[in-house]
Amino acid sequence: MASRPGEVYEITPIPLEKERDHHMECIVHFEVKHGQEMKRLRGLLFIEKGKKPSTEQLVEMFKDMNYHVALTASDKLLFTPVKAGENYEYIRVIELDTGEAKYTEDRDLKNVITSLMPQRPPGL
């Protein structure tokens, strides 16, 4: 549709405050296992206020960082490479920081559970 000289169009901007009311930043702290080395890194996601990032959002964030992964253990937020021959073994999310409530792996609980689980001899 072509405009005619003298026509005035009203443009209504979307206030940034409304966007901020519905979305917030989430800093994703994670570890990448490269052989014997563990690298600690961070990523950033924008999520709906009051929600946690979805698996799809995390996978897409990792993809943007050149880590092509799939979720293999949802209870541990553990991701493994989808391509053979990658130079990393896995990625594990250790903290989701939204500035409000944080998801943090409970290492004390993990140690207690690990000590209560039967230990298998190597090679089984």
Short mmCIF file of C-alpha atoms in Angstrom, two decimals:
data_model
loop_
_atom_site.label_atom_id
_atom_site.label_comp_id
_atom_site.label_asym_id
_atom_site.label_seq_id
_atom_site.Cartn_x
_atom_site.Cartn_y
_atom_site.Cartn_z
CA MET A 1 0.00 0.00 0.00
CA ALA A 2 1.54 3.28 -1.13
CA SER A 3 1.26 6.35 1.03
CA ARG A 4 -0.05 9.60 -0.31
CA PRO A 5 1.61 12.94 0.37
CA GLY A 6 0.33 14.48 3.57
CA GLU A 7 -0.87 11.16 5.11
CA VAL A 8 0.19 10.60 8.67
CA TYR A 9 0.52 7.12 10.18
CA GLU A 10 0.47 6.59 13.89
CA ILE A 11 3.07 4.16 15.17
CA THR A 12 2.53 2.83 18.66
CA PRO A 13 5.78 1.67 20.24
CA ILE A 14 5.75 -1.27 22.62
CA PRO A 15 6.98 -0.05 26.00
CA LEU A 16 10.12 -1.82 27.18
CA GLU A 17 8.68 -2.07 30.69
CA LYS A 18 6.03 -4.50 29.41
CA GLU A 19 8.72 -6.72 27.90
CA ARG A 20 10.66 -6.68 31.15
CA ASP A 21 7.52 -7.61 33.06
CA HIS A 22 7.26 -10.90 31.17
CA HIS A 23 10.88 -11.92 30.60
CA MET A 24 14.05 -12.08 32.65
CA GLU A 25 17.66 -13.10 32.24
CA CYS A 26 18.88 -16.51 33.33
CA ILE A 27 22.61 -17.09 33.70
CA VAL A 28 23.39 -20.74 33.09
CA HIS A 29 26.52 -21.97 34.88
CA PHE A 30 27.81 -25.25 33.45
CA GLU A 31 30.81 -27.54 33.27
CA VAL A 32 32.25 -29.08 30.12
CA LYS A 33 34.30 -32.30 30.56
CA HIS A 34 37.29 -32.37 28.16
CA GLY A 35 39.30 -35.53 28.89
CA GLN A 36 40.71 -35.06 32.40
CA GLU A 37 39.97 -31.32 32.38
CA MET A 38 36.73 -29.70 33.57
CA LYS A 39 35.96 -26.20 32.20
CA ARG A 40 33.43 -23.97 33.96
CA LEU A 41 31.51 -21.70 31.59
CA ARG A 42 28.38 -19.52 31.54
CA GLY A 43 25.61 -18.86 29.08
CA LEU A 44 22.72 -16.42 29.00
CA LEU A 45 19.05 -17.10 28.25
CA PHE A 46 15.94 -14.93 28.31
CA ILE A 47 13.05 -16.79 29.91
CA GLU A 48 9.52 -16.06 31.03
CA LYS A 49 9.38 -14.54 34.49
CA GLY A 50 8.91 -17.16 37.20
CA LYS A 51 9.87 -20.10 34.97
CA LYS A 52 12.96 -22.22 34.44
CA PRO A 53 14.58 -22.62 31.04
CA SER A 54 13.25 -25.52 28.98
CA THR A 55 15.45 -28.33 27.71
CA GLU A 56 15.00 -26.93 24.20
CA GLN A 57 16.25 -23.50 25.30
CA LEU A 58 19.33 -25.03 26.93
CA VAL A 59 20.08 -27.22 23.88
CA GLU A 60 19.72 -24.17 21.60
CA MET A 61 22.01 -22.08 23.85
CA PHE A 62 24.66 -24.83 23.74
CA LYS A 63 24.22 -25.09 19.95
CA ASP A 64 24.90 -21.34 19.65
CA MET A 65 28.16 -22.04 21.53
CA ASN A 66 29.05 -24.85 19.08
CA TYR A 67 28.14 -27.66 21.49
CA HIS A 68 25.65 -29.93 19.69
CA VAL A 69 24.12 -31.92 22.53
CA ALA A 70 21.08 -33.86 23.70
CA LEU A 71 19.78 -34.22 27.25
CA THR A 72 20.73 -37.65 28.63
CA ALA A 73 19.92 -37.29 32.35
CA SER A 74 17.22 -34.75 33.18
CA ASP A 75 17.61 -35.14 36.96
CA LYS A 76 21.29 -34.09 36.68
CA LEU A 77 20.83 -31.70 33.72
CA LEU A 78 23.48 -33.72 31.89
CA PHE A 79 23.96 -33.24 28.14
CA THR A 80 26.10 -35.38 25.83
CA PRO A 81 27.33 -34.75 22.27
CA VAL A 82 25.07 -35.88 19.43
CA LYS A 83 28.02 -36.24 17.02
CA ALA A 84 30.68 -38.90 17.37
CA GLY A 85 34.27 -37.73 17.72
CA GLU A 86 33.58 -34.51 19.66
CA ASN A 87 36.45 -33.33 21.89
CA TYR A 88 34.26 -33.13 25.00
CA GLU A 89 32.57 -35.91 26.96
CA TYR A 90 29.56 -34.12 28.46
CA ILE A 91 28.10 -30.84 29.69
CA ARG A 92 26.48 -30.56 33.11
CA VAL A 93 24.42 -27.57 34.25
CA ILE A 94 25.38 -26.72 37.82
CA GLU A 95 23.37 -23.55 38.41
CA LEU A 96 20.49 -21.58 36.89
CA ASP A 97 20.63 -18.00 38.19
CA THR A 98 17.61 -15.81 37.47
CA GLY A 99 18.33 -13.31 40.21
CA GLU A 100 15.47 -14.86 42.16
CA ALA A 101 15.42 -18.51 43.20
CA LYS A 102 18.45 -20.49 42.07
CA TYR A 103 18.71 -24.09 40.98
CA THR A 104 21.99 -25.35 42.40
CA GLU A 105 23.16 -28.91 42.53
CA ASP A 106 23.15 -30.04 46.17
CA ARG A 107 26.63 -31.55 46.51
CA ASP A 108 26.05 -32.66 50.14
CA LEU A 109 22.93 -34.58 49.17
CA LYS A 110 24.77 -36.06 46.19
CA ASN A 111 27.63 -37.23 48.45
CA VAL A 112 25.20 -38.86 50.90
CA ILE A 113 23.34 -40.65 48.11
CA THR A 114 26.60 -41.77 46.48
CA SER A 115 27.88 -43.19 49.79
CA LEU A 116 24.62 -45.14 50.28
CA MET A 117 24.60 -46.63 46.79
CA PRO A 118 26.30 -50.02 46.36
CA GLN A 119 29.74 -49.67 44.85
CA ARG A 120 30.47 -51.88 41.84
CA PRO A 121 33.93 -53.30 41.29
CA PRO A 122 35.71 -51.79 38.25
CA GLY A 123 34.93 -53.43 34.95
CA LEU A 124 31.32 -54.39 35.68
#
